[in-house]
PDB file of C-alpha atoms in Angstrom:
ATOM      1  CA  MET A 427     189.870 120.518  82.502  1.00 43.00           C
ATOM      2  CA  ALA A 428     186.343 121.540  82.372  1.00 52.00           C
ATOM      3  CA  ARG A 429     185.261 122.782  79.114  1.00 63.00           C
ATOM      4  CA  GLY A 430     182.117 124.419  80.269  1.00 66.00           C
ATOM      5  CA  SER A 431     180.813 125.893  83.352  1.00 75.00           C
ATOM      6  CA  GLY A 432     178.340 123.125  84.027  1.00 84.00           C
ATOM      7  CA  PHE A 433     175.475 125.385  83.124  1.00 87.00           C
ATOM      8  CA  ARG A 434     174.385 122.990  80.404  1.00 88.00           C
ATOM      9  CA  THR A 435     174.444 120.137  82.832  1.00 90.00           C
ATOM     10  CA  VAL A 436     172.325 122.103  85.258  1.00 91.00           C
ATOM     11  CA  ILE A 437     169.877 122.934  82.445  1.00 92.00           C
ATOM     12  CA  LYS A 438     169.708 119.252  81.460  1.00 92.00           C
ATOM     13  CA  VAL A 439     169.095 118.232  85.076  1.00 94.00           C
ATOM     14  CA  VAL A 440     166.399 120.920  85.494  1.00 95.00           C
ATOM     15  CA  LYS A 441     164.726 119.857  82.231  1.00 96.00           C
ATOM     16  CA  ALA A 442     164.880 116.212  83.304  1.00 96.00           C
ATOM     17  CA  ILE A 443     163.339 117.120  86.676  1.00 97.00           C
ATOM     18  CA  ASP A 444     160.657 119.177  84.889  1.00 96.00           C
ATOM     19  CA  ARG A 445     159.870 116.267  82.535  1.00 97.00           C
ATOM     20  CA  ALA A 446     159.744 113.878  85.488  1.00 97.00           C
ATOM     21  CA  GLN A 447     157.367 116.223  87.349  1.00 98.00           C
ATOM     22  CA  LYS A 448     155.126 116.568  84.285  1.00 97.00           C
ATOM     23  CA  GLN A 449     155.140 112.790  83.827  1.00 97.00           C
ATOM     24  CA  ALA A 450     154.356 112.292  87.524  1.00 97.00           C
ATOM     25  CA  ALA A 451     151.527 114.846  87.274  1.00 97.00           C
ATOM     26  CA  ARG A 452     150.116 113.044  84.202  1.00 97.00           C
ATOM     27  CA  GLU A 453     150.343 109.683  86.007  1.00 97.00           C
ATOM     28  CA  ALA A 454     148.662 111.135  89.098  1.00 97.00           C
ATOM     29  CA  GLU A 455     145.884 112.605  86.934  1.00 97.00           C
ATOM     30  CA  ARG A 456     145.507 109.298  85.091  1.00 97.00           C
ATOM     31  CA  ARG A 457     145.272 107.382  88.404  1.00 97.00           C
ATOM     32  CA  HIS A 458     142.783 109.950  89.725  1.00 98.00           C
ATOM     33  CA  LYS A 459     140.596 109.621  86.599  1.00 98.00           C
ATOM     34  CA  GLN A 460     140.848 105.817  86.768  1.00 97.00           C
ATOM     35  CA  GLY A 461     139.749 105.935  90.415  1.00 97.00           C
ATOM     36  CA  GLU A 462     136.828 108.192  89.485  1.00 97.00           C
ATOM     37  CA  ARG A 463     135.802 105.793  86.699  1.00 98.00           C
ATOM     38  CA  GLU A 464     135.973 102.827  89.084  1.00 97.00           C
ATOM     39  CA  ARG A 465     133.935 104.663  91.729  1.00 97.00           C
ATOM     40  CA  ALA A 466     131.360 105.648  89.089  1.00 97.00           C
ATOM     41  CA  LYS A 467     131.236 102.045  87.849  1.00 97.00           C
ATOM     42  CA  LYS A 468     130.756 100.739  91.395  1.00 98.00           C
ATOM     43  CA  GLN A 469     128.017 103.328  91.986  1.00 98.00           C
ATOM     44  CA  ARG A 470     126.242 102.292  88.758  1.00 98.00           C
ATOM     45  CA  GLU A 471     126.486  98.622  89.747  1.00 98.00           C
ATOM     46  CA  HIS A 472     125.174  99.440  93.210  1.00 98.00           C
ATOM     47  CA  ASP A 473     122.301 101.456  91.725  1.00 97.00           C
ATOM     48  CA  LYS A 474     121.552  98.620  89.301  1.00 97.00           C
ATOM     49  CA  GLN A 475     121.467  96.089  92.140  1.00 97.00           C
ATOM     50  CA  THR A 476     119.239  98.392  94.172  1.00 98.00           C
ATOM     51  CA  ARG A 477     116.840  98.803  91.244  1.00 97.00           C
ATOM     52  CA  GLN A 478     116.847  95.035  90.700  1.00 98.00           C
ATOM     53  CA  LYS A 479     116.055  94.418  94.376  1.00 97.00           C
ATOM     54  CA  ASP A 480     113.314  97.040  94.246  1.00 97.00           C
ATOM     55  CA  LYS A 481     111.873  95.355  91.146  1.00 97.00           C
ATOM     56  CA  GLU A 482     111.957  91.983  92.892  1.00 97.00           C
ATOM     57  CA  VAL A 483     110.256  93.406  95.977  1.00 97.00           C
ATOM     58  CA  ALA A 484     107.645  95.120  93.795  1.00 97.00           C
ATOM     59  CA  ALA A 485     107.087  91.881  91.855  1.00 97.00           C
ATOM     60  CA  LYS A 486     106.656  89.949  95.105  1.00 97.00           C
ATOM     61  CA  GLU A 487     104.212  92.548  96.400  1.00 97.00           C
ATOM     62  CA  LYS A 488     102.301  92.472  93.126  1.00 97.00           C
ATOM     63  CA  ALA A 489     102.192  88.667  93.199  1.00 97.00           C
ATOM     64  CA  LYS A 490     101.027  88.797  96.805  1.00 97.00           C
ATOM     65  CA  ILE A 491      98.300  91.301  95.939  1.00 97.00           C
ATOM     66  CA  LEU A 492      97.226  89.248  92.912  1.00 97.00           C
ATOM     67  CA  ALA A 493      97.116  86.083  95.020  1.00 97.00           C
ATOM     68  CA  HIS A 494      95.036  87.890  97.637  1.00 97.00           C
ATOM     69  CA  GLU A 495      92.675  89.232  94.971  1.00 97.00           C
ATOM     70  CA  LYS A 496      92.434  85.779  93.395  1.00 97.00           C
ATOM     71  CA  GLU A 497      91.641  84.283  96.792  1.00 97.00           C
ATOM     72  CA  GLN A 498      88.988  86.941  97.399  1.00 97.00           C
ATOM     73  CA  THR A 499      87.507  86.286  93.964  1.00 98.00           C
ATOM     74  CA  ALA A 500      87.422  82.553  94.657  1.00 97.00           C
ATOM     75  CA  ARG A 501      85.737  83.169  98.024  1.00 97.00           C
ATOM     76  CA  GLU A 502      83.228  85.501  96.382  1.00 97.00           C
ATOM     77  CA  LYS A 503      82.473  82.914  93.679  1.00 97.00           C
ATOM     78  CA  ALA A 504      82.033  80.228  96.337  1.00 97.00           C
ATOM     79  CA  ARG A 505      79.717  82.524  98.313  1.00 97.00           C
ATOM     80  CA  ILE A 506      77.665  83.272  95.197  1.00 98.00           C
ATOM     81  CA  ALA A 507      77.515  79.564  94.341  1.00 97.00           C
ATOM     82  CA  ASN A 508      76.322  78.800  97.890  1.00 98.00           C
ATOM     83  CA  GLU A 509      73.678  81.509  97.630  1.00 97.00           C
ATOM     84  CA  LYS A 510      72.509  80.145  94.270  1.00 97.00           C
ATOM     85  CA  ALA A 511      72.380  76.634  95.711  1.00 97.00           C
ATOM     86  CA  GLN A 512      70.384  77.926  98.698  1.00 97.00           C
ATOM     87  CA  VAL A 513      67.953  79.728  96.380  1.00 97.00           C
ATOM     88  CA  ALA A 514      67.627  76.564  94.285  1.00 97.00           C
ATOM     89  CA  ARG A 515      66.917  74.506  97.431  1.00 97.00           C
ATOM     90  CA  GLU A 516      64.302  77.021  98.555  1.00 97.00           C
ATOM     91  CA  LYS A 517      62.659  76.979  95.111  1.00 97.00           C
ATOM     92  CA  SER A 518      62.687  73.192  95.175  1.00 97.00           C
ATOM     93  CA  GLN A 519      61.046  73.207  98.612  1.00 97.00           C
ATOM     94  CA  ILE A 520      58.404  75.661  97.403  1.00 98.00           C
ATOM     95  CA  ILE A 521      57.707  73.474  94.359  1.00 98.00           C
ATOM     96  CA  GLU A 522      57.423  70.396  96.589  1.00 97.00           C
ATOM     97  CA  GLU A 523      55.059  72.233  98.945  1.00 97.00           C
ATOM     98  CA  ARG A 524      52.924  73.305  95.978  1.00 97.00           C
ATOM     99  CA  LYS A 525      52.838  69.719  94.697  1.00 97.00           C
ATOM    100  CA  ARG A 526      51.790  68.461  98.142  1.00 97.00           C
ATOM    101  CA  PHE A 527      49.161  71.186  98.387  1.00 97.00           C
ATOM    102  CA  LYS A 528      47.833  70.306  94.911  1.00 97.00           C
ATOM    103  CA  LYS A 529      47.759  66.641  95.833  1.00 97.00           C
ATOM    104  CA  THR A 530      45.915  67.480  99.054  1.00 97.00           C
ATOM    105  CA  ILE A 531      43.417  69.557  97.071  1.00 97.00           C
ATOM    106  CA  GLU A 532      42.982  66.718  94.550  1.00 96.00           C
ATOM    107  CA  ASN A 533      42.500  64.204  97.369  1.00 96.00           C
ATOM    108  CA  ALA A 534      39.959  66.490  99.041  1.00 96.00           C
ATOM    109  CA  LYS A 535      38.209  66.978  95.702  1.00 96.00           C
ATOM    110  CA  ALA A 536      38.168  63.213  95.095  1.00 96.00           C
ATOM    111  CA  ALA A 537      36.789  62.630  98.606  1.00 95.00           C
ATOM    112  CA  TYR A 538      34.136  65.319  98.008  1.00 96.00           C
ATOM    113  CA  GLU A 539      33.210  63.735  94.665  1.00 95.00           C
ATOM    114  CA  LYS A 540      32.979  60.351  96.361  1.00 95.00           C
ATOM    115  CA  ARG A 541      30.735  61.760  99.098  1.00 95.00           C
ATOM    116  CA  CYS A 542      28.610  63.473  96.461  1.00 95.00           C
ATOM    117  CA  GLU A 543      28.309  60.222  94.508  1.00 94.00           C
ATOM    118  CA  GLY A 544      27.444  58.373  97.701  1.00 92.00           C
ATOM    119  CA  ARG A 545      24.738  60.932  98.570  1.00 94.00           C
ATOM    120  CA  GLU A 546      23.413  60.841  95.019  1.00 93.00           C
ATOM    121  CA  SER A 547      23.189  57.078  95.108  1.00 93.00           C
ATOM    122  CA  LEU A 548      21.446  57.244  98.510  1.00 90.00           C
ATOM    123  CA  ARG A 549      19.090  59.924  97.188  1.00 90.00           C
ATOM    124  CA  ASN A 550      18.315  57.846  94.087  1.00 91.00           C
ATOM    125  CA  GLU A 551      17.819  54.790  96.240  1.00 90.00           C
ATOM    126  CA  PHE A 552      15.490  56.697  98.572  1.00 88.00           C
ATOM    127  CA  VAL A 553      13.547  58.153  95.640  1.00 89.00           C
ATOM    128  CA  ASN A 554      13.271  54.726  94.041  1.00 88.00           C
ATOM    129  CA  LEU A 555      12.026  53.256  97.313  1.00 87.00           C
ATOM    130  CA  GLU A 556       9.427  55.998  97.698  1.00 85.00           C
ATOM    131  CA  LEU A 557       8.278  55.616  94.122  1.00 83.00           C
ATOM    132  CA  ARG A 558       7.652  51.905  94.382  1.00 75.00           C
TER     133      ARG A 558
END
């Protein structure tokens, strides 16, 4: 017959159940921690992607601003070049007008000299006629 009262068997079963519960609790905790790690990893990846997208957007904006500034600088240089060319044309016109004015003065002076010479020759001719 039975040699014991079964108390040992009950103790063994209770200890086995206790070990199984502890093991199950450890497994549940391990799974929970693993889930937390995965969620943290996904959050870091998401944050990294967001930062990367923000960097790309910022880079595009910066490139856009630089292109706009470059375009403005080019327009400003072209405007300055046009102004310089206009000033050069005006100076050239002034120089040409001065040359024409000088030439007109020289022509008038030459005509005056010619008239003076003609009068002098007439005067000398008249004096010579009167003296003879």
